[in-house]
Amino acid sequence: MPLSPESDHPLSVPGVVEPLPPRERVGHQLSGHLPCARCRYELRGLSIASNCPECGLPIGVTILAVVDPYAKELQPIARPLLTFAGLMLWASGAMAVAFLMWAMHLGSMVYSMFSITVIPSWWPPAICIATLLSGLGAAVLIRPHANIPRRQILAAAAATAAFLPLAWLHWDLFSNTANGLGFDYFSSRVDSERVAVRLLCGLLGVLITIGLRPNARVLVSRSLVLRTGRMDRQTMYALAAAFGVGVVGDAIQLASGGLRPVSMDVLRSIGVALSVLSAFLCTLGLVSIFVDTWRLRRAVLSEPLDLDQLIDPPKPEGSDEPRRA
Ligand SMILES: [Zn+2]
């Protein structure tokens, strides 16, 4: 049975049963453009029950790999290129902010140990500009296509707007730091104002991530690869939780200010540990989102392929009116 969905072939899609051609279509020929999934040989005109004449891969395996069973349910994206560019700007801007912050921390450590200034003066404004660019890119998530629920549009719009105060807070944190951040990971006292600003940044991080998540998931759901479980990692909840850990850490540090010295030191150490953990987790989360966004490119840039487009005569333009899922 060449069309078995449980095929052990490395190119078959595990768990996808729906795109199997119905029995009455088994004798049909491929009328659409379909390169073999293994060797790219053009399979047009062959029976869907046969094998690739070049490499012997069952044509059913190629169909399983490329046909999206939900193609008709998915809304068309009006400006795919703009949408994908915005997503990449959003993800890479946020990742750039994280890396620049790490670089500033390292520069700060170098200064405190060797009194050598290694932080270029353009880094603090670069952090703010990268924050703003990330927010500009996030705007494509407000309404990526038609038929998005109103509350999801509002949530994504609020999250996008929250990048403005975030950029301003980042400027507040980093602008007066010619030689060091004054970040208190290695000092013995809490700079309350600084920690409070950082706490607000963390809160905005949580709100932005949660606000953008529903519409990001809408785009993720277009990807056959992601939907079939090969890539669903709940990256954005993990990122929101990572920001949350930092918020808790900063809150503990702020609270430790009013305590007796011994309990204060213990509490402050816990707070600092949580802040550092949060910084690591947030960086990991932002890198994961960058990777996931890049892997979405095919799902966003090209229309999902429907089985009818492959084995029936092409329909006239405009006949496949978008339906509400
Ligand atoms: Zn082949």
mmCIF file of C-alpha atoms and ligand atoms in Angstrom:
data_model
loop_
_atom_site.group_PDB
_atom_site.id
_atom_site.type_symbol
_atom_site.label_atom_id
_atom_site.label_comp_id
_atom_site.label_asym_id
_atom_site.label_seq_id
_atom_site.Cartn_x
_atom_site.Cartn_y
_atom_site.Cartn_z
ATOM 1 C CA MET A 1 0.000 0.000 0.000
ATOM 2 C CA PRO A 2 2.095 2.935 -1.208
ATOM 3 C CA LEU A 3 -0.163 5.613 0.326
ATOM 4 C CA SER A 4 0.043 4.404 3.918
ATOM 5 C CA PRO A 5 0.020 7.413 6.262
ATOM 6 C CA GLU A 6 2.200 5.473 8.691
ATOM 7 C CA SER A 7 4.999 5.402 6.133
ATOM 8 C CA ASP A 8 8.454 5.158 7.628
ATOM 9 C CA HIS A 9 9.842 7.265 4.833
ATOM 10 C CA PRO A 10 11.871 10.185 6.231
ATOM 11 C CA LEU A 11 9.936 12.655 4.105
ATOM 12 C CA SER A 12 6.479 11.559 5.203
ATOM 13 C CA VAL A 13 4.645 13.786 7.654
ATOM 14 C CA PRO A 14 3.941 11.912 10.888
ATOM 15 C CA GLY A 15 0.427 12.079 12.210
ATOM 16 C CA VAL A 16 -1.147 13.582 9.093
ATOM 17 C CA VAL A 17 -3.860 11.319 7.769
ATOM 18 C CA GLU A 18 -6.325 13.763 6.226
ATOM 19 C CA PRO A 19 -4.563 14.626 2.967
ATOM 20 C CA LEU A 20 -4.793 10.988 1.843
ATOM 21 C CA PRO A 21 -6.606 11.126 -1.455
ATOM 22 C CA PRO A 22 -10.092 9.665 -1.234
ATOM 23 C CA ARG A 23 -10.460 6.230 -2.815
ATOM 24 C CA GLU A 24 -12.250 7.486 -5.909
ATOM 25 C CA ARG A 25 -9.310 9.734 -6.718
ATOM 26 C CA VAL A 26 -6.719 6.971 -6.737
ATOM 27 C CA GLY A 27 -6.687 6.708 -10.516
ATOM 28 C CA HIS A 28 -6.418 10.486 -10.973
ATOM 29 C CA GLN A 29 -3.517 12.156 -12.619
ATOM 30 C CA LEU A 30 -1.628 15.109 -11.234
ATOM 31 C CA SER A 31 -2.671 18.172 -13.199
ATOM 32 C CA GLY A 32 -0.847 20.770 -11.080
ATOM 33 C CA HIS A 33 2.855 21.518 -10.703
ATOM 34 C CA LEU A 34 4.334 19.135 -8.140
ATOM 35 C CA PRO A 35 8.067 18.425 -7.854
ATOM 36 C CA CYS A 36 9.005 15.134 -6.192
ATOM 37 C CA ALA A 37 9.741 15.681 -2.498
ATOM 38 C CA ARG A 38 13.038 13.802 -2.771
ATOM 39 C CA CYS A 39 14.517 14.508 -6.183
ATOM 40 C CA ARG A 40 12.399 17.493 -7.434
ATOM 41 C CA TYR A 41 11.390 15.587 -10.594
ATOM 42 C CA GLU A 42 8.241 17.149 -12.074
ATOM 43 C CA LEU A 43 5.382 14.722 -11.356
ATOM 44 C CA ARG A 44 2.676 16.474 -13.403
ATOM 45 C CA GLY A 45 0.644 14.060 -15.534
ATOM 46 C CA LEU A 46 1.464 10.946 -13.462
ATOM 47 C CA SER A 47 -1.063 8.884 -11.519
ATOM 48 C CA ILE A 48 -1.163 9.813 -7.842
ATOM 49 C CA ALA A 49 -1.007 6.098 -7.012
ATOM 50 C CA SER A 50 2.330 5.572 -8.759
ATOM 51 C CA ASN A 51 5.936 6.238 -7.805
ATOM 52 C CA CYS A 52 8.393 8.900 -8.895
ATOM 53 C CA PRO A 53 10.005 7.597 -12.131
ATOM 54 C CA GLU A 54 13.355 9.122 -11.139
ATOM 55 C CA CYS A 55 13.843 8.021 -7.531
ATOM 56 C CA GLY A 56 10.957 5.663 -6.794
ATOM 57 C CA LEU A 57 9.474 7.699 -3.928
ATOM 58 C CA PRO A 58 5.699 7.058 -3.787
ATOM 59 C CA ILE A 59 3.900 10.126 -5.155
ATOM 60 C CA GLY A 60 1.508 9.861 -2.207
ATOM 61 C CA VAL A 61 4.429 10.664 0.102
ATOM 62 C CA THR A 62 5.155 13.857 -1.823
ATOM 63 C CA ILE A 63 1.462 14.799 -1.636
ATOM 64 C CA LEU A 64 1.427 14.183 2.124
ATOM 65 C CA ALA A 65 4.452 16.419 2.501
ATOM 66 C CA VAL A 66 3.122 19.440 0.618
ATOM 67 C CA VAL A 67 -0.686 19.417 0.586
ATOM 68 C CA ASP A 68 -2.380 21.306 3.406
ATOM 69 C CA PRO A 69 -5.680 19.662 4.431
ATOM 70 C CA TYR A 70 -6.910 23.004 5.757
ATOM 71 C CA ALA A 71 -5.908 25.053 2.719
ATOM 72 C CA LYS A 72 -9.488 26.146 2.042
ATOM 73 C CA GLU A 73 -10.083 27.221 5.641
ATOM 74 C CA LEU A 74 -7.076 29.544 5.800
ATOM 75 C CA GLN A 75 -7.614 33.245 5.133
ATOM 76 C CA PRO A 76 -5.434 34.799 2.428
ATOM 77 C CA ILE A 77 -2.787 37.236 3.686
ATOM 78 C CA ALA A 78 -3.191 40.510 1.782
ATOM 79 C CA ARG A 79 0.495 41.541 1.810
ATOM 80 C CA PRO A 80 2.552 38.408 2.468
ATOM 81 C CA LEU A 81 5.952 40.023 1.864
ATOM 82 C CA LEU A 82 5.206 43.011 4.128
ATOM 83 C CA THR A 83 3.803 40.674 6.787
ATOM 84 C CA PHE A 84 6.865 38.439 6.750
ATOM 85 C CA ALA A 85 9.234 41.444 6.739
ATOM 86 C CA GLY A 86 7.362 42.855 9.765
ATOM 87 C CA LEU A 87 7.579 39.544 11.613
ATOM 88 C CA MET A 88 11.320 39.323 10.987
ATOM 89 C CA LEU A 89 11.813 42.954 12.087
ATOM 90 C CA TRP A 90 9.840 42.247 15.274
ATOM 91 C CA ALA A 91 11.781 39.067 16.103
ATOM 92 C CA SER A 92 15.252 40.290 15.131
ATOM 93 C CA GLY A 93 14.774 43.709 16.801
ATOM 94 C CA ALA A 94 13.861 42.032 20.089
ATOM 95 C CA MET A 95 16.803 39.646 19.787
ATOM 96 C CA ALA A 96 19.147 42.565 19.048
ATOM 97 C CA VAL A 97 17.934 44.308 22.232
ATOM 98 C CA ALA A 98 18.714 41.175 24.266
ATOM 99 C CA PHE A 99 22.204 40.767 22.790
ATOM 100 C CA LEU A 100 23.035 44.477 23.208
ATOM 101 C CA MET A 101 21.973 44.279 26.861
ATOM 102 C CA TRP A 102 24.257 41.278 27.415
ATOM 103 C CA ALA A 103 27.077 43.144 25.692
ATOM 104 C CA MET A 104 26.510 46.116 28.010
ATOM 105 C CA HIS A 105 26.586 43.833 31.050
ATOM 106 C CA LEU A 106 29.874 42.337 29.881
ATOM 107 C CA GLY A 107 31.267 45.808 29.189
ATOM 108 C CA SER A 108 30.157 46.870 32.636
ATOM 109 C CA MET A 109 31.976 43.918 34.212
ATOM 110 C CA VAL A 110 35.136 44.649 32.234
ATOM 111 C CA TYR A 111 35.012 48.263 33.446
ATOM 112 C CA SER A 112 34.516 47.302 37.083
ATOM 113 C CA MET A 113 37.397 44.808 36.954
ATOM 114 C CA PHE A 114 39.954 46.563 34.758
ATOM 115 C CA SER A 115 38.670 50.168 34.524
ATOM 116 C CA ILE A 116 38.715 49.900 30.729
ATOM 117 C CA THR A 117 35.837 51.493 28.842
ATOM 118 C CA VAL A 118 34.584 49.040 26.230
ATOM 119 C CA ILE A 119 30.969 50.170 25.788
ATOM 120 C CA PRO A 120 30.630 52.234 22.598
ATOM 121 C CA SER A 121 28.473 55.325 23.061
ATOM 122 C CA TRP A 122 26.057 54.186 20.334
ATOM 123 C CA TRP A 123 24.916 51.086 22.209
ATOM 124 C CA PRO A 124 22.325 52.757 24.498
ATOM 125 C CA PRO A 125 20.574 54.594 21.615
ATOM 126 C CA ALA A 126 20.873 51.379 19.555
ATOM 127 C CA ILE A 127 18.939 49.502 22.259
ATOM 128 C CA CYS A 128 16.142 52.099 22.077
ATOM 129 C CA ILE A 129 16.067 52.101 18.272
ATOM 130 C CA ALA A 130 16.021 48.280 18.157
ATOM 131 C CA THR A 131 13.128 48.340 20.653
ATOM 132 C CA LEU A 132 11.200 50.782 18.451
ATOM 133 C CA LEU A 133 11.949 48.784 15.282
ATOM 134 C CA SER A 134 10.755 45.609 16.973
ATOM 135 C CA GLY A 135 7.519 47.411 17.876
ATOM 136 C CA LEU A 136 7.173 48.699 14.313
ATOM 137 C CA GLY A 137 7.488 45.125 13.033
ATOM 138 C CA ALA A 138 4.988 43.880 15.629
ATOM 139 C CA ALA A 139 2.364 46.102 13.970
ATOM 140 C CA VAL A 140 1.870 43.437 11.269
ATOM 141 C CA LEU A 141 0.455 41.186 13.990
ATOM 142 C CA ILE A 142 -2.428 43.598 14.711
ATOM 143 C CA ARG A 143 -4.502 42.271 11.811
ATOM 144 C CA PRO A 144 -2.525 39.829 9.659
ATOM 145 C CA HIS A 145 -5.621 38.942 7.591
ATOM 146 C CA ALA A 146 -9.419 39.210 7.586
ATOM 147 C CA ASN A 147 -11.711 37.558 10.133
ATOM 148 C CA ILE A 148 -9.541 38.068 13.221
ATOM 149 C CA PRO A 149 -11.650 38.464 16.398
ATOM 150 C CA ARG A 150 -11.873 42.077 17.574
ATOM 151 C CA ARG A 151 -10.391 41.388 21.017
ATOM 152 C CA GLN A 152 -7.324 39.794 19.396
ATOM 153 C CA ILE A 153 -6.875 42.887 17.205
ATOM 154 C CA LEU A 154 -7.156 45.136 20.269
ATOM 155 C CA ALA A 155 -4.743 42.970 22.286
ATOM 156 C CA ALA A 156 -2.130 43.055 19.507
ATOM 157 C CA ALA A 157 -2.627 46.830 18.999
ATOM 158 C CA ALA A 158 -2.140 47.476 22.735
ATOM 159 C CA ALA A 159 0.952 45.248 22.743
ATOM 160 C CA THR A 160 2.389 47.108 19.743
ATOM 161 C CA ALA A 161 1.737 50.477 21.421
ATOM 162 C CA ALA A 162 3.477 49.213 24.580
ATOM 163 C CA PHE A 163 6.796 49.188 22.684
ATOM 164 C CA LEU A 164 6.835 53.028 22.962
ATOM 165 C CA PRO A 165 6.963 53.200 26.791
ATOM 166 C CA LEU A 166 9.325 50.202 26.694
ATOM 167 C CA ALA A 167 11.774 52.096 24.464
ATOM 168 C CA TRP A 168 11.516 55.103 26.764
ATOM 169 C CA LEU A 169 12.232 52.932 29.849
ATOM 170 C CA HIS A 170 15.174 51.322 28.055
ATOM 171 C CA TRP A 171 16.547 54.805 27.399
ATOM 172 C CA ASP A 172 16.076 55.635 31.076
ATOM 173 C CA LEU A 173 17.971 52.467 32.058
ATOM 174 C CA PHE A 174 20.884 52.776 29.678
ATOM 175 C CA SER A 175 21.405 56.428 28.725
ATOM 176 C CA ASN A 176 23.594 57.553 31.649
ATOM 177 C CA THR A 177 25.957 54.631 31.581
ATOM 178 C CA ALA A 178 29.219 55.737 30.013
ATOM 179 C CA ASN A 179 31.272 53.065 31.764
ATOM 180 C CA GLY A 180 28.879 50.710 33.421
ATOM 181 C CA LEU A 181 25.275 49.885 33.889
ATOM 182 C CA GLY A 182 25.169 50.459 37.594
ATOM 183 C CA PHE A 183 23.235 47.221 37.504
ATOM 184 C CA ASP A 184 23.458 45.805 40.955
ATOM 185 C CA TYR A 185 24.193 42.158 40.271
ATOM 186 C CA PHE A 186 27.608 42.514 41.863
ATOM 187 C CA SER A 187 27.126 45.412 44.252
ATOM 188 C CA SER A 188 25.857 45.088 47.775
ATOM 189 C CA ARG A 189 22.998 47.558 47.751
ATOM 190 C CA VAL A 190 19.743 47.897 45.892
ATOM 191 C CA ASP A 191 19.377 50.858 43.543
ATOM 192 C CA SER A 192 15.616 51.054 44.020
ATOM 193 C CA GLU A 193 14.878 53.426 41.171
ATOM 194 C CA ARG A 194 16.785 51.330 38.691
ATOM 195 C CA VAL A 195 15.212 48.085 39.847
ATOM 196 C CA ALA A 196 11.765 49.719 39.652
ATOM 197 C CA VAL A 197 12.375 50.779 36.032
ATOM 198 C CA ARG A 198 13.596 47.277 35.223
ATOM 199 C CA LEU A 199 10.501 45.814 36.871
ATOM 200 C CA LEU A 200 8.307 48.001 34.648
ATOM 201 C CA CYS A 201 10.268 46.818 31.587
ATOM 202 C CA GLY A 202 9.603 43.226 32.646
ATOM 203 C CA LEU A 203 5.890 43.922 33.117
ATOM 204 C CA LEU A 204 5.712 45.464 29.641
ATOM 205 C CA GLY A 205 7.548 42.400 28.318
ATOM 206 C CA VAL A 206 4.882 40.132 29.830
ATOM 207 C CA LEU A 207 2.017 42.286 28.479
ATOM 208 C CA ILE A 208 3.516 42.606 24.982
ATOM 209 C CA THR A 209 4.162 38.866 24.723
ATOM 210 C CA ILE A 210 0.679 37.896 25.915
ATOM 211 C CA GLY A 211 -0.975 40.561 23.740
ATOM 212 C CA LEU A 212 0.798 39.475 20.551
ATOM 213 C CA ARG A 213 0.459 35.753 21.172
ATOM 214 C CA PRO A 214 -3.103 35.109 19.844
ATOM 215 C CA ASN A 215 -2.434 36.606 16.408
ATOM 216 C CA ALA A 216 1.038 35.070 16.272
ATOM 217 C CA ARG A 217 -0.665 31.724 16.855
ATOM 218 C CA VAL A 218 -3.067 32.487 13.989
ATOM 219 C CA LEU A 219 -0.056 32.776 11.668
ATOM 220 C CA VAL A 220 1.641 29.740 13.197
ATOM 221 C CA SER A 221 -1.524 27.725 12.520
ATOM 222 C CA ARG A 222 -0.977 28.315 8.772
ATOM 223 C CA SER A 223 2.140 26.228 8.855
ATOM 224 C CA LEU A 224 1.609 22.554 8.111
ATOM 225 C CA VAL A 225 4.907 21.774 9.813
ATOM 226 C CA LEU A 226 4.034 23.619 13.008
ATOM 227 C CA ARG A 227 0.461 22.354 13.155
ATOM 228 C CA THR A 228 1.447 18.730 12.824
ATOM 229 C CA GLY A 229 3.362 18.930 16.101
ATOM 230 C CA ARG A 230 6.887 19.101 14.772
ATOM 231 C CA MET A 231 7.340 22.597 16.154
ATOM 232 C CA ASP A 232 4.619 23.565 18.635
ATOM 233 C CA ARG A 233 6.715 24.605 21.602
ATOM 234 C CA GLN A 234 4.497 27.272 23.200
ATOM 235 C CA THR A 235 7.423 29.634 22.798
ATOM 236 C CA MET A 236 5.490 32.777 23.642
ATOM 237 C CA TYR A 237 4.029 31.545 26.931
ATOM 238 C CA ALA A 238 7.535 30.467 27.895
ATOM 239 C CA LEU A 239 8.824 33.961 27.054
ATOM 240 C CA ALA A 240 6.045 35.643 29.065
ATOM 241 C CA ALA A 241 6.924 33.386 32.004
ATOM 242 C CA ALA A 242 10.617 34.295 31.594
ATOM 243 C CA PHE A 243 9.778 38.016 31.796
ATOM 244 C CA GLY A 244 7.562 37.208 34.799
ATOM 245 C CA VAL A 245 10.468 35.567 36.645
ATOM 246 C CA GLY A 246 12.415 38.826 36.243
ATOM 247 C CA VAL A 247 9.459 40.872 37.533
ATOM 248 C CA VAL A 248 9.276 38.664 40.638
ATOM 249 C CA GLY A 249 13.052 38.956 41.100
ATOM 250 C CA ASP A 250 12.955 42.747 40.871
ATOM 251 C CA ALA A 251 9.949 42.945 43.202
ATOM 252 C CA ILE A 252 11.810 40.827 45.780
ATOM 253 C CA GLN A 253 14.843 43.119 45.512
ATOM 254 C CA LEU A 254 12.658 46.183 46.007
ATOM 255 C CA ALA A 255 10.921 44.586 48.977
ATOM 256 C CA SER A 256 14.244 43.640 50.581
ATOM 257 C CA GLY A 257 15.075 47.337 51.029
ATOM 258 C CA GLY A 258 12.979 47.706 54.194
ATOM 259 C CA LEU A 259 14.207 44.587 55.997
ATOM 260 C CA ARG A 260 16.853 43.936 58.654
ATOM 261 C CA PRO A 261 20.322 43.366 57.150
ATOM 262 C CA VAL A 262 20.481 39.561 57.445
ATOM 263 C CA SER A 263 17.065 38.797 55.940
ATOM 264 C CA MET A 264 17.636 41.572 53.437
ATOM 265 C CA ASP A 265 20.808 39.946 52.111
ATOM 266 C CA VAL A 266 19.131 36.581 51.723
ATOM 267 C CA LEU A 267 16.093 38.057 50.017
ATOM 268 C CA ARG A 268 18.195 40.313 47.811
ATOM 269 C CA SER A 269 20.318 37.362 46.688
ATOM 270 C CA ILE A 270 17.179 35.422 45.736
ATOM 271 C CA GLY A 271 15.914 38.457 43.809
ATOM 272 C CA VAL A 272 19.215 38.894 41.963
ATOM 273 C CA ALA A 273 19.339 35.165 41.138
ATOM 274 C CA LEU A 274 15.837 35.355 39.667
ATOM 275 C CA SER A 275 16.786 38.438 37.614
ATOM 276 C CA VAL A 276 19.809 36.673 36.134
ATOM 277 C CA LEU A 277 17.764 33.512 35.457
ATOM 278 C CA SER A 278 15.112 35.650 33.774
ATOM 279 C CA ALA A 279 17.716 37.329 31.562
ATOM 280 C CA PHE A 280 18.964 33.907 30.374
ATOM 281 C CA LEU A 281 15.450 32.548 29.789
ATOM 282 C CA CYS A 282 14.289 35.703 27.972
ATOM 283 C CA THR A 283 17.298 35.546 25.650
ATOM 284 C CA LEU A 284 16.584 31.873 24.905
ATOM 285 C CA GLY A 285 12.910 32.679 24.313
ATOM 286 C CA LEU A 286 13.677 35.567 21.959
ATOM 287 C CA VAL A 287 16.115 33.427 19.970
ATOM 288 C CA SER A 288 13.460 30.674 19.724
ATOM 289 C CA ILE A 289 10.899 33.175 18.456
ATOM 290 C CA PHE A 290 13.395 34.406 15.861
ATOM 291 C CA VAL A 291 13.984 30.819 14.676
ATOM 292 C CA ASP A 292 10.237 30.017 14.649
ATOM 293 C CA THR A 293 9.482 33.212 12.702
ATOM 294 C CA TRP A 294 12.069 32.321 10.089
ATOM 295 C CA ARG A 295 10.560 28.844 9.794
ATOM 296 C CA LEU A 296 7.132 30.435 9.178
ATOM 297 C CA ARG A 297 8.343 32.024 5.934
ATOM 298 C CA ARG A 298 6.802 29.443 3.618
ATOM 299 C CA ALA A 299 3.462 29.469 5.436
ATOM 300 C CA VAL A 300 3.269 33.278 5.265
ATOM 301 C CA LEU A 301 4.807 33.936 1.850
ATOM 302 C CA SER A 302 2.993 31.288 -0.199
ATOM 303 C CA GLU A 303 -0.649 30.282 -0.294
ATOM 304 C CA PRO A 304 -1.302 26.849 1.258
ATOM 305 C CA LEU A 305 -1.567 24.100 -1.344
ATOM 306 C CA ASP A 306 -4.935 22.362 -1.612
ATOM 307 C CA LEU A 307 -5.320 18.834 -3.004
ATOM 308 C CA ASP A 308 -7.840 20.114 -5.585
ATOM 309 C CA GLN A 309 -5.164 22.387 -7.031
ATOM 310 C CA LEU A 310 -3.069 19.314 -7.787
ATOM 311 C CA ILE A 311 -5.478 16.791 -9.203
ATOM 312 C CA ASP A 312 -8.402 18.788 -10.631
ATOM 313 C CA PRO A 313 -8.357 21.306 -13.476
ATOM 314 C CA PRO A 314 -7.394 24.750 -12.077
ATOM 315 C CA LYS A 315 -10.449 26.769 -11.077
ATOM 316 C CA PRO A 316 -11.070 30.264 -12.527
ATOM 317 C CA GLU A 317 -9.726 33.206 -10.498
ATOM 318 C CA GLY A 318 -11.834 34.288 -7.527
ATOM 319 C CA SER A 319 -13.897 31.114 -7.362
ATOM 320 C CA ASP A 320 -12.480 30.074 -3.988
ATOM 321 C CA GLU A 321 -14.125 32.725 -1.867
ATOM 322 C CA PRO A 322 -12.524 32.776 1.591
ATOM 323 C CA ARG A 323 -14.671 31.050 4.171
ATOM 324 C CA ARG A 324 -14.837 31.690 7.867
ATOM 325 C CA ALA A 325 -13.121 28.901 9.744
HETATM 326 ZN ZN ZN B 1 11.774 11.544 -7.155
#
